[in-house]
Structure formats: structure tokens, C-alpha cells
Tab-separated table of C-alpha atoms and ligand atoms in Angstrom:
chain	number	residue	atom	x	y	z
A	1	UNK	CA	77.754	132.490	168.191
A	2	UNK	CA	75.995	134.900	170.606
A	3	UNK	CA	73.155	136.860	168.809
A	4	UNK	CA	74.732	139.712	170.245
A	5	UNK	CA	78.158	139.259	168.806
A	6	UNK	CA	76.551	138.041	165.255
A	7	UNK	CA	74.547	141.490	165.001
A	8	UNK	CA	77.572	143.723	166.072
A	9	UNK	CA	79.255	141.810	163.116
A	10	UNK	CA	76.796	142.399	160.830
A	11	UNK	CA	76.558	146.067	161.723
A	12	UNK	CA	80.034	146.640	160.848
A	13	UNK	CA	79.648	144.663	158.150
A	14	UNK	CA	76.607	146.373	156.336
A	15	UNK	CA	78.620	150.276	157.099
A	16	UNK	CA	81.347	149.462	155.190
A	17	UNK	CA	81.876	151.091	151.654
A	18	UNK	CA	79.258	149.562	149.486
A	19	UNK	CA	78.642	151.541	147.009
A	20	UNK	CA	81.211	153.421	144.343
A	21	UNK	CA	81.633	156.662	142.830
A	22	UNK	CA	79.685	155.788	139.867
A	23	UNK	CA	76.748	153.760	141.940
A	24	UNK	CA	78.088	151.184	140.183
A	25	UNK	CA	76.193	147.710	142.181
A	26	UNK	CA	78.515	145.439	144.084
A	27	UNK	CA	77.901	141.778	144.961
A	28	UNK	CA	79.348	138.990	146.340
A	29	UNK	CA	77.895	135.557	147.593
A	30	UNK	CA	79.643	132.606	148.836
A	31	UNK	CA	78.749	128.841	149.849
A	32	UNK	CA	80.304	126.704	151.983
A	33	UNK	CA	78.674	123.471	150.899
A	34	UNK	CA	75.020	122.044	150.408
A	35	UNK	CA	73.179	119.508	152.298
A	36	UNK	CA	74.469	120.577	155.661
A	37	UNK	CA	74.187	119.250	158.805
A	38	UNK	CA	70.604	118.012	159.920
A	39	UNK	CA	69.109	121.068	161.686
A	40	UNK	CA	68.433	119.041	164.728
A	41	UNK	CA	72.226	117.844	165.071
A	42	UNK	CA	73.575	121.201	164.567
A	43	UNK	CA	74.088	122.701	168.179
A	44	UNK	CA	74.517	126.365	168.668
A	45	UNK	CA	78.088	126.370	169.377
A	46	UNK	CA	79.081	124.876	165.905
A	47	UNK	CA	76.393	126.808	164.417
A	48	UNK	CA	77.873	129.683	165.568
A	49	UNK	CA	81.385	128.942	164.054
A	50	UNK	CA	79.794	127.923	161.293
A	51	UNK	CA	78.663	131.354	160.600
A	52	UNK	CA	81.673	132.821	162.153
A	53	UNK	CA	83.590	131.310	158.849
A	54	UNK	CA	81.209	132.444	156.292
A	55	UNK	CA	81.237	135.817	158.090
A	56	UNK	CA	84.636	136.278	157.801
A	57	UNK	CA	85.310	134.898	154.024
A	58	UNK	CA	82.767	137.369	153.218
A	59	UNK	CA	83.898	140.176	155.231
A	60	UNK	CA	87.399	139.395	153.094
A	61	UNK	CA	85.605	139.477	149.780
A	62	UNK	CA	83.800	142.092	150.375
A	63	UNK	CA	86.525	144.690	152.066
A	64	UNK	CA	88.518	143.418	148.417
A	65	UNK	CA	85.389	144.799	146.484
A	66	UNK	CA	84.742	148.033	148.570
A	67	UNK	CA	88.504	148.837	148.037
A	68	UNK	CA	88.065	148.976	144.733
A	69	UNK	CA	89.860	145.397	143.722
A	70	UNK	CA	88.177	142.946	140.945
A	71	UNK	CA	85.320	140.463	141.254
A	72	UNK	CA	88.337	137.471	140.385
A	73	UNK	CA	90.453	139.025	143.391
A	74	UNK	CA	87.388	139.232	146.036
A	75	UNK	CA	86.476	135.331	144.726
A	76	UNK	CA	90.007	134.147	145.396
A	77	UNK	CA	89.849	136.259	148.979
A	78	UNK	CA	86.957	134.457	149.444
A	79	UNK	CA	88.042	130.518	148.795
A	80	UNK	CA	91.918	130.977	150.492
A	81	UNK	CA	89.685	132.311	153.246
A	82	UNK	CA	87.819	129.230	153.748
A	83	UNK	CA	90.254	126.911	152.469
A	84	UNK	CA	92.503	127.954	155.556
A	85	UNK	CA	89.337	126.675	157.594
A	86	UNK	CA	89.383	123.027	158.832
A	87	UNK	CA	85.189	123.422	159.192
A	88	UNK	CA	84.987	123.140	155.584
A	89	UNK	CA	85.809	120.457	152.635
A	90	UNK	CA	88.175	122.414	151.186
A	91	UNK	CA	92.077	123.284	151.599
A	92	UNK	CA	93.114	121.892	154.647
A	93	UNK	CA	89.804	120.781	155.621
A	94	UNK	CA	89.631	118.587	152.877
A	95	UNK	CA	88.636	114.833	153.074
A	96	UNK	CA	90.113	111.619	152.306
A	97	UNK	CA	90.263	109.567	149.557
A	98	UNK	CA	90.289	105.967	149.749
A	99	UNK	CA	93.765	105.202	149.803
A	100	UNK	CA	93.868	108.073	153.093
A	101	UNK	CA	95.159	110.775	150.838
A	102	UNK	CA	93.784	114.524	150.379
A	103	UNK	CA	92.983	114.997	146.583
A	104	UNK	CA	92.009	118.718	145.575
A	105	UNK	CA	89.813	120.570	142.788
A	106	UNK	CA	89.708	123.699	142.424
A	107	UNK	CA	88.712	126.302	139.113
A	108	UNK	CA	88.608	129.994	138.721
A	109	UNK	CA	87.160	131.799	135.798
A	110	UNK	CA	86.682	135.857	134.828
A	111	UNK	CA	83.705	136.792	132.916
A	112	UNK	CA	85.268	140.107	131.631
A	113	UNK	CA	87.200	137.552	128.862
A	114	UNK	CA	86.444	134.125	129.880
A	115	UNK	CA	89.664	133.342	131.485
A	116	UNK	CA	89.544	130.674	133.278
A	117	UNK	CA	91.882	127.802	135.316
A	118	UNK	CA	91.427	124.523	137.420
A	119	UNK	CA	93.157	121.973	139.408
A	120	UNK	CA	92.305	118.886	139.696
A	121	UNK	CA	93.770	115.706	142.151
A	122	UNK	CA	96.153	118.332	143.357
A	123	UNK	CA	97.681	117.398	146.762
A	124	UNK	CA	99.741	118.915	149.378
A	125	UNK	CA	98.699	121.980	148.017
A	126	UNK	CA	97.435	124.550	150.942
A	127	UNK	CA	95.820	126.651	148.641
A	128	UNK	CA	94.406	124.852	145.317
A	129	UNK	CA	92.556	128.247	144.148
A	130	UNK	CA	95.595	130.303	143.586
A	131	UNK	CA	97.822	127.393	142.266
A	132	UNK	CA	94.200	127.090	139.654
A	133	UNK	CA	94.344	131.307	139.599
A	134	UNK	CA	98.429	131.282	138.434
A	135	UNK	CA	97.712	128.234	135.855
A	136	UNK	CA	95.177	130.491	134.333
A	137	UNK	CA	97.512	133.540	134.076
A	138	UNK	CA	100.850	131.771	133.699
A	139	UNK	CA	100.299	128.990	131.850
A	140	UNK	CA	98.459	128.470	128.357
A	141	UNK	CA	96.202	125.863	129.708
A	142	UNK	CA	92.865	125.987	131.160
A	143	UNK	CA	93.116	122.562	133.334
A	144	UNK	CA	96.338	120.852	135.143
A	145	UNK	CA	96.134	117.764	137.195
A	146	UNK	CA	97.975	115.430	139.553
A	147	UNK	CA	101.628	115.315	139.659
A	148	UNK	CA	101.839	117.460	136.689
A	149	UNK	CA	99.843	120.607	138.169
A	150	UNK	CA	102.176	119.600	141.623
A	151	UNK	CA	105.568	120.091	139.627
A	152	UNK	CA	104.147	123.539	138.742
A	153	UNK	CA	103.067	124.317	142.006
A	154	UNK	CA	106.890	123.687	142.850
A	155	UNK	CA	108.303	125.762	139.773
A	156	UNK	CA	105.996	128.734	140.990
A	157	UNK	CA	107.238	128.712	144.541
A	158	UNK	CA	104.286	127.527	146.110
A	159	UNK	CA	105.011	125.894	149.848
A	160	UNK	CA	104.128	122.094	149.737
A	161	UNK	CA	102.460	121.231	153.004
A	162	UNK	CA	102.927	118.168	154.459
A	163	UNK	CA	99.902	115.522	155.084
A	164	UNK	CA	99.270	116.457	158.551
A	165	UNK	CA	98.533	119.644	157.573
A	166	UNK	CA	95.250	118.236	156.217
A	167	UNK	CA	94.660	115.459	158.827
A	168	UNK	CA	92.169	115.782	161.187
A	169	UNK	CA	90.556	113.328	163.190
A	170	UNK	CA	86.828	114.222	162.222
A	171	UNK	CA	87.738	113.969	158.350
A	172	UNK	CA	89.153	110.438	159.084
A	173	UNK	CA	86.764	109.246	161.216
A	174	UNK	CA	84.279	110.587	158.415
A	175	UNK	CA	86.555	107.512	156.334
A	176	UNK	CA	86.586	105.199	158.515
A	177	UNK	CA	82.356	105.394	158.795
A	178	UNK	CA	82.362	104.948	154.596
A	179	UNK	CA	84.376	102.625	154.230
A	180	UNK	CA	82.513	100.725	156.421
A	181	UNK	CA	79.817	100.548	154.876
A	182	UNK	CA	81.277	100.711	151.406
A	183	UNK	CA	80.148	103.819	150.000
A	184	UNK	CA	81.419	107.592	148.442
A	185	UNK	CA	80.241	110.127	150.691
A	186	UNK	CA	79.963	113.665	150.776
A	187	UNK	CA	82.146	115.116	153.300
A	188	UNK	CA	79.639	114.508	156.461
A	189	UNK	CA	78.353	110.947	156.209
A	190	UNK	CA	75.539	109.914	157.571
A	191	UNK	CA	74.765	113.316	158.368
A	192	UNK	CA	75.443	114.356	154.519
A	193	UNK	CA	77.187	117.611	153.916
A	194	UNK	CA	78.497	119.024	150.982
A	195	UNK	CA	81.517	120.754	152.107
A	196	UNK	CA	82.763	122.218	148.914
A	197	UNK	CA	83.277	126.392	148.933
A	198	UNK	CA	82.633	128.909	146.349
A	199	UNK	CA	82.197	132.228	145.654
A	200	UNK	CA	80.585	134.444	143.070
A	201	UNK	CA	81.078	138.310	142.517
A	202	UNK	CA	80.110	141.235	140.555
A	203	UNK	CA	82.957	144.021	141.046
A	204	UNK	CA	82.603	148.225	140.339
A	205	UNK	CA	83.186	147.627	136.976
A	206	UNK	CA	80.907	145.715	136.263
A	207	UNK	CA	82.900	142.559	135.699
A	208	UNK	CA	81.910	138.998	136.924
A	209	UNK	CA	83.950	135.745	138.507
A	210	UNK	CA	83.801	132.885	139.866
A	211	UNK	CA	86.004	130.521	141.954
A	212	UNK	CA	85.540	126.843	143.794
A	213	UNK	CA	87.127	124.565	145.496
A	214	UNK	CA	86.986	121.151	147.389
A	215	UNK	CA	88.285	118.179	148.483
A	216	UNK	CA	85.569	115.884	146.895
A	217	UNK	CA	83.850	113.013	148.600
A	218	UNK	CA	85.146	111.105	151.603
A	219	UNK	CA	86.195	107.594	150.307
A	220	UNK	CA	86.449	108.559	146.758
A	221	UNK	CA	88.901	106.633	144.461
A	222	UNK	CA	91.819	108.014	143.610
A	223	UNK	CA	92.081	110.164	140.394
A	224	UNK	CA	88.127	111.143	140.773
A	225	UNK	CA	87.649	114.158	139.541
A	226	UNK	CA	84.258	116.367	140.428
A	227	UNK	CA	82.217	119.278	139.156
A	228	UNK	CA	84.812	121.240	140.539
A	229	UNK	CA	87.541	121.660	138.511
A	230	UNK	CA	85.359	121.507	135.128
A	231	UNK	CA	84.479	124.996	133.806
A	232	UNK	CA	80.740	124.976	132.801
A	233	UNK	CA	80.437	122.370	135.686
A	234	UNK	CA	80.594	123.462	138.859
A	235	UNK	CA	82.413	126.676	138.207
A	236	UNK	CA	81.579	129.516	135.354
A	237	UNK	CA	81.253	132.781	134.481
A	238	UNK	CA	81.049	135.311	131.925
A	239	UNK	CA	79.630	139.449	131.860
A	240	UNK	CA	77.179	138.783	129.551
A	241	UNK	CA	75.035	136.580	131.754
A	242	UNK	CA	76.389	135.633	135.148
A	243	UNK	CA	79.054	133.721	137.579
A	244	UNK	CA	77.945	130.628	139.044
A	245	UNK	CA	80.108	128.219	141.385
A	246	UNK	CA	78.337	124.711	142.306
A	247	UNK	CA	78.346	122.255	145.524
A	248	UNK	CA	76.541	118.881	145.381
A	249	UNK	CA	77.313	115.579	143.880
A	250	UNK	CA	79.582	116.363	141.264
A	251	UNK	CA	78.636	113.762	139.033
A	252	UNK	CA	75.403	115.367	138.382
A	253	UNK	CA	76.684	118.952	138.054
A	254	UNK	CA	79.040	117.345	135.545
A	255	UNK	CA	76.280	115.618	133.329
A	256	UNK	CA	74.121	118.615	133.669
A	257	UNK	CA	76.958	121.186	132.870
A	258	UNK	CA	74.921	122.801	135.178
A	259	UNK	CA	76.688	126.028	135.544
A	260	UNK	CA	77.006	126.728	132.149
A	261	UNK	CA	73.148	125.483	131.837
A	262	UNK	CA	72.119	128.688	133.763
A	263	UNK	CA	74.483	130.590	131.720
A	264	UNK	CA	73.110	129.614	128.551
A	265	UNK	CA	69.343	129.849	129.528
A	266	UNK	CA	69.733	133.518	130.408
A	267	UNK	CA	71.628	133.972	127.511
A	268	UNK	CA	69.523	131.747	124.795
A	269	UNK	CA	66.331	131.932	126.426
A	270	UNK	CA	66.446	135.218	128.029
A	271	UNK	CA	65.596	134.022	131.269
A	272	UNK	CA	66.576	136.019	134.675
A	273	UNK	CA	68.975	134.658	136.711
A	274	UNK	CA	66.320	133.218	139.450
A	275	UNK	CA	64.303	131.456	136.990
A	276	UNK	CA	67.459	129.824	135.273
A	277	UNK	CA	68.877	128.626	138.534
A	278	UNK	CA	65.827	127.511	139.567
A	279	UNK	CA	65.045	125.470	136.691
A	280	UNK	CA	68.808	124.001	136.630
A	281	UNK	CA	68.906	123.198	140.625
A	282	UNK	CA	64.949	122.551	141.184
A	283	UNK	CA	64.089	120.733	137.647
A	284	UNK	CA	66.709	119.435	135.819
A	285	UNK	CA	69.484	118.597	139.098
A	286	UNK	CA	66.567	117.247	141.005
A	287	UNK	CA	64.844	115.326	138.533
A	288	UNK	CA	68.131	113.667	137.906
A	289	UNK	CA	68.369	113.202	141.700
A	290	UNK	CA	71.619	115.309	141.757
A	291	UNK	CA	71.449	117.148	145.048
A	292	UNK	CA	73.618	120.175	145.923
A	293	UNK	CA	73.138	124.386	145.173
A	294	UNK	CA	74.709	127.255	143.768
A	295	UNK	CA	75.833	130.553	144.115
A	296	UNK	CA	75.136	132.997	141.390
A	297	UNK	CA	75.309	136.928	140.977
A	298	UNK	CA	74.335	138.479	137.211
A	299	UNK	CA	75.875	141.136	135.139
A	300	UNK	CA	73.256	143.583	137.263
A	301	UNK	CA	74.400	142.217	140.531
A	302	UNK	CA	71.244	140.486	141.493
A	303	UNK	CA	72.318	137.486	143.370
A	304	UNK	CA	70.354	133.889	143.543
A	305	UNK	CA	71.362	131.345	146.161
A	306	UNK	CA	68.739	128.149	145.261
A	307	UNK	CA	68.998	124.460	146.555
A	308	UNK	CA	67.534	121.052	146.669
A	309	UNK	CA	69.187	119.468	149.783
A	310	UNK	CA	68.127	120.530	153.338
A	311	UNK	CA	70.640	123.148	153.444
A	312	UNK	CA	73.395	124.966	151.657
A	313	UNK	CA	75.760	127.274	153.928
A	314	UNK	CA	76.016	130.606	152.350
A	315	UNK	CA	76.274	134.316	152.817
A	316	UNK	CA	75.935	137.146	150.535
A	317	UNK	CA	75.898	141.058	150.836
A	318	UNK	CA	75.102	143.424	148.085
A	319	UNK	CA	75.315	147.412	147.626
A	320	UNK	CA	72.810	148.937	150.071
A	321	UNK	CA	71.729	145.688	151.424
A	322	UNK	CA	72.405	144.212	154.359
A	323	UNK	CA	74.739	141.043	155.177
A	324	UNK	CA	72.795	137.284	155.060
A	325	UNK	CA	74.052	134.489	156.628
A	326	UNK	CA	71.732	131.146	156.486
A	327	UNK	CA	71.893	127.470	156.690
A	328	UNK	CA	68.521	125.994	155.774
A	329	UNK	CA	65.508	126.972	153.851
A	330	UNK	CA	64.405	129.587	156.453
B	401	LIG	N1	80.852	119.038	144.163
B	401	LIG	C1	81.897	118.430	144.943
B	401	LIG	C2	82.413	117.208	144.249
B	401	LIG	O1	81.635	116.450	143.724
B	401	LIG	C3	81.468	118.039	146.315
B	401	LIG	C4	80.793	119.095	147.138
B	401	LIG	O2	80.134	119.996	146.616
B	401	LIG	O3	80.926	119.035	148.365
B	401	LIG	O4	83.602	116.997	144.292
């Protein structure tokens, strides 16, 4: 993108309604995946759409927010936003399995009463966040997967796309390089990206959520589920401490229930939400050699972004404050 057009965006951006009647603090970050592209592959023109995507899945979120609407609607804004966008591993961008099939994850969760739904191995499905959003509200379960969360799907109207909705040459090229050389990959290969999106927000009431959603890891096996779909995993959140949705190597974020981990060190060990994430992400994740980020806002809106992988993409506005868009560490 033109630095011209980014900063007119921002502007716009940063003078819309961001505060409330009662001052209450309003905040909303989102990720589109860690371990992005290596800086020096990354050319400005796919850069700059990119940050055209995040821009405008936060611009969605956050017009929700300003307009009054709940932290769980600006989260799901957020995802459908960026699940509609082939750039990222997620919706129709998702990649394929090993079998060349699109298998989906997805979770949603409110901290006002710890609601929460997931999907997980969901396929065909354009838009696994608010199939995971009605399972929480319509069903009595927390998790639904495969053909049984499809039938659902079905039951609740939702439009079953068909697989070339989700192909794209990139994503099966991305395949065809794994299986090759025999390995589970996050979305880019050898130029490792965590694709997965999220989103985190803290609405005028002071009420929390937290949504993700991905299509896993290039060349996984069928039926893998990741950190995704698994509340306390990759996905969390609750008023009393914070929302937190994950990207990275699931496996690790699964071991290291490392969203609830932050939850439970604010909440057990009274740490802020900075020092928690960073001792989830930068000590126990990395120790374990589990690479990926987060996205977390607390019950006071403050909003932490941390990583160990050479990039996460994220954005993230807050009341007063002005729009953020960044790839790497800088
Ligand atoms: N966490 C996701 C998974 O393991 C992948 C990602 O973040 O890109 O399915």
C-alpha cells in the first residue's frame, strides 16, 4: 500500500467514535497469523494488502464496538472479515490437508459468563466462526466436529460451499512443496507462516471475548485437530482477567493450555496482562520450542500483542489511541 493511502486510512480510522458516554475504554486487537513471511521476501505490494486486510477486519470490529455492539459481536466481525480473505489461513483461505481437503477450527468464547463454542474438522463451511458462535447459543455443547457439526451447519441454514470455493493455487502449491518433503507445515512452507486469525475485544460494558479460526497446517492428517478449537488453548476469555486468541503450532498451545495459562496467572498470581503473556509466549511456549503469538486485551482494556517467531500480523486500536498495524518486531 502507498504510505499515503495507509495514513488517510488510519486518519479515518483513529476519528471514529472511540470513546462512550460513560468513558467506558474500548479495545480490540486482531492477528492474522505468527511467523510471517521473511521480511526480506515480503515485497511492498503484498505488504501492502497485507495490511489492507488487517485494516479492514479492524475497521469492522471496531465500527461494531463504537456503535455500541458487544466485544463477542466485534470478534465475530472481525474473523468472518478475514475468513472471507484468501491472504489468510482461515475460511476460504484455508489450507489443505493431506488427502487435498480443507479442514476448519474455529472457537468463540464471552467472558461476561464463559460461554463459549468451537468447531473443529468442519468443511465446506464458509464461515466456521459463526457455525462455532450458533453451536454456542443453540446448542448445549461447547465443541462439535466433523460430519456431525456439518449436519448442523445444514439444520441451521448455513450455505455449504463447494471445494473450489477454498482452492487456490498458492494453498496447493503450498501442498505439493510438503508433501515433498514429507512434513506438516504451517500455512507458508519454507517461508513459515502461521496463517491462523483471531481477535480479542473489550466492549463499553466492560465485557470481554474472544474468537479464532484456521485452517491448520498444510499437509496435516485428516481429523487433526489444533489449538484452535480447544477453549483454554488457543482461544479464551473471561471479565475477570482477560481474552486471549492464539496462532502458532497448535500442538504446543495445546500442551501449554496456553491461553488459559495467562488467564490463570493474572488471576492466581496477580500478574498484569504483559507479564503473563510474556511469560506464557517468551518462557514457557519458547522453552518448549512452540512458536506462534497472541492477542490479548484485559478487563481494563490494556491490550498485549507478544511473540516468539519473526513476526505475527496484527492490528489493534484502543479508546484515544491511535490505529497499529505491524508485521515484525519493529
Ligand atoms: N494454531 C493453528 C493450528 O495449529 C495454526 C496457526 O496458528 O496458523 O492449527
Amino acid at each position: 500500500m502507498h504510505p499515503l493511502t495507509c495514513a488517510a486510512n488510519f486518519h479515518i480510522l483513529s476519528s471514529m467514535n472511540s470513546t462512550t458516554r460513560d468513558g467506558a475504554k474500548l479495545a480490540l486487537a486482531l492477528h492474522g497469523g505468527a511467523g510471517t513471511i521473511p521480511r526480506a521476501q515480503l515485497n511492498a505490494e503484498r505488504e501492502g494488502a497485507y495490511r489492507d486486510g488487517l485494516q479492514q477486519a479492524l475497521r469492522r470490529g471496531w465500527q461494531a464496538l463504537s456503535d455500541g455492539g458487544t466485544a463477542l459481536d466485534a470478534v465475530e466481525e472481525v474473523v468472518r472479515e478475514m475468513e472471507d480473505n484468501p491472504l489468510f489461513n482461515a475460511g476460504r483461505g484455508s489450507v489443505f490437508t493431506h488427502n487435498e481437503k480443507h479442514e476448519m477450527d474455529a472457537a468463540i468464547m464471552s467472558g461476561k459468563d464463559l460461554q463459549a463454542g468451537a468447531v473443529a474438522a468442519v468443511s465446506g463451511i464458509k464461515n466456521p466462526i459463526t457455525l462455532a458462535r450458533r453451536v454456542m447459543e443453540q446448542t448445549p455443547h461447547v465443541l462439535m466436529c466433523g460430519s456431525g457439526a456439518e449436519e448442523f451447519a445444514r439444520e441451521a441454514g448455513f450455505e455449504i460451499a463447494p471445494p473450489e470455493y477454498f482452492f487456490s493455487e498458492f494453498r496447493y502449491e503450498q501442498l505439493m512443496e510438503a508433501r515433498r518433503e514429507d512434513e506438516v507445515r504451517l500455512d507458508h512452507s519454507s517461508v513459515k507462516k502461521f496463517g491462523t486469525v483471531g481477535a480479542v475485544a473489550r466492549d463499553a460494558r466492560g465485557h470481554l471475548a474472544a474468537a479464532t479460526s484456521t485452517g491448520g497446517m498444510t499437509n496435516k492428517r485428516y481429523g487433526r485437530v489444533g489449538d484452535t478449537a480447544i477453549i483454554g488453548a488457543g482461544t479464551y476469555a473471561d471479565d475477570k482477567t482477560c481474552a486471549i486468541s492464539c496462532t502458532g503450532v497448535g500442538e504446543f498451545f495445546i500442551r501449554t493450555v496456553a491461553a488459559y495459562d495467562v488467564a490463570c496467572l493474572m488471576k492466581y498470581k496477580g500478574l498484569t496482562l504483559d507479564e503473563a503473556c510474556e511469560q506464557v509466549v517468551n518462557v514457557t511456549l519458547r522453552e518448549m520450542g512452540g512458536e506462534g503469538g497472541l492477542v490479548a486485551v484485559d478487563h481494563a482494556g490494556n491490550v498485549s500483542l507478544p511473540f516468539n517467531s519473526e513476526g505475527m500480523y496484527r492490528a489493534w486500536i484502543t479508546s484515544g489511541s491511535e490505529v497499529q498495524i505491524a508485521i515484525y518486531h519493529d
